[in-house]
Amino acid sequence: MRKLIHGGTIVNEGQSFSGAIVIEDNRIAAIMPENEPPRSNFDEIIDATGCFVIPGIIDTHVHFREPGMEDKANIESESRAAAYGGVTSFFEMPNTNPQTTTIDALNDKFERAKRSSHINYSFFFGATNANSDTITQLDKHLVPGVKLFMGASTGNMLVDRRSALESIFATAAAEGLPVMTHCEDSGIINENMKKAKALYGDDPDISHHYEIRSEKACRESSQLAVELALKHKTRLHIAHLSTARELDLLQQPPARDFVTMEAVIAHLYFTNDDYAVKRALIKCNPSVKTAHDRAELRRALADGRISTVSTDHAPHLLSQKQGGCACATSGMPWCNSLYRRCWNLSITAF
Ligand SMILES: [Zn+2]
């Protein structure tokens, strides 16, 4: 069985070029520039004109819900969905039940994935207010890093004690492990939610989500994370950046040595205007923000200030995505449609 993929832009190992790929019996037999068209007979020819042809995607931010939330999804179902979307490796987050905050819970996830994952995998270790000692026991060749919720979200793993934050950043730095943060200040969010409930009732309309999980909540939390990273010389990766103002944090010269930033599809794709039609289906934490924020995130992705794109794949039951700011769950599934979304982004944004 010989297959030819031609006409696309091949992206591989730091290069991109127009070219063709010959596949024989499901293995790549040749990669060649477009000006050297292969002369041969093929059983199948795929015209990839207008497309990027890329290796399997590593999705570094997913929630597969196992263990503890298998009514929503599990490692088998979501790794199958990921493979369908072109993802060949995933890093999964610790806000499961039990949370991945002990060595036993971490090992249990690796065992489950060994039995049921269709693709390559690893798991973030979750930080808590009291487990920084356990970070010293992690195998840094096995886990991608420590996930730190500096804001509450699904499966409440908020770390809010200053001494715990200092200890996590210091220990991770000493162990050579990156810290990946969810940055939203819970104090600001709780205050905003209280005000919104006073004005709009117990479950404020979803159109207020971006005012409750506000720009200020993101910026203040990210600022604290950057300060801690610079103080302890910790490798910090800020997850799902959602506001233009947080990009300023990279401008202090030492920050570029320690801090990287991730964008996820929701914030590159939607704005608060989309709540009118999509309602809580696009509710996620941090919230999608304004058209200005989206434009700046896209610009930062194009010029390299944002270094990774992930899905933040976070499935729920459709019945759980009803209601407003207080009642609807946050998160949405993505990795099964990643290729299509990226392609759409490439033509609309760049
Ligand atoms: Zn997430």
Coordinates of N, CA and C and ligand atoms in Angstrom, one line a residue, residues 61-63 93 95 147 149 182 240 285 312-314, ligand 1:
H61 N -2.0 19.7 28.1 CA -3.0 20.2 29.1 C -4.3 19.5 28.8
V62 N -4.6 18.4 29.4 CA -5.9 17.8 29.3 C -6.5 17.3 30.7
H63 N -7.8 17.1 30.7 CA -8.4 16.6 31.9 C -9.3 15.4 31.4
M93 N -4.0 16.4 33.9 CA -4.0 17.2 35.1 C -4.5 16.5 36.3
N95 N -6.6 17.2 38.9 CA -7.8 17.5 39.6 C -8.9 16.4 39.3
K147 N 1.6 20.8 38.9 CA 0.5 21.7 38.6 C 0.0 22.4 39.9
F149 N -2.7 25.1 41.4 CA -3.9 25.9 41.2 C -3.9 27.1 42.1
H182 N -2.3 27.5 37.3 CA -3.6 28.1 36.9 C -3.7 29.4 37.8
H240 N -3.1 28.4 30.2 CA -4.2 29.1 29.6 C -4.3 30.6 29.9
N285 N -12.6 28.1 32.8 CA -11.9 28.9 33.7 C -10.4 28.8 33.3
D312 N -6.7 22.2 26.8 CA -7.4 22.2 28.1 C -8.7 21.4 27.9
H313 N -8.6 20.3 27.2 CA -9.7 19.4 27.0 C -10.3 19.0 28.4
A314 N -11.6 19.3 28.6 CA -12.2 19.2 29.9 C -13.7 18.8 29.7
Ligands
ZN1 ZN -7.2 22.8 32.7

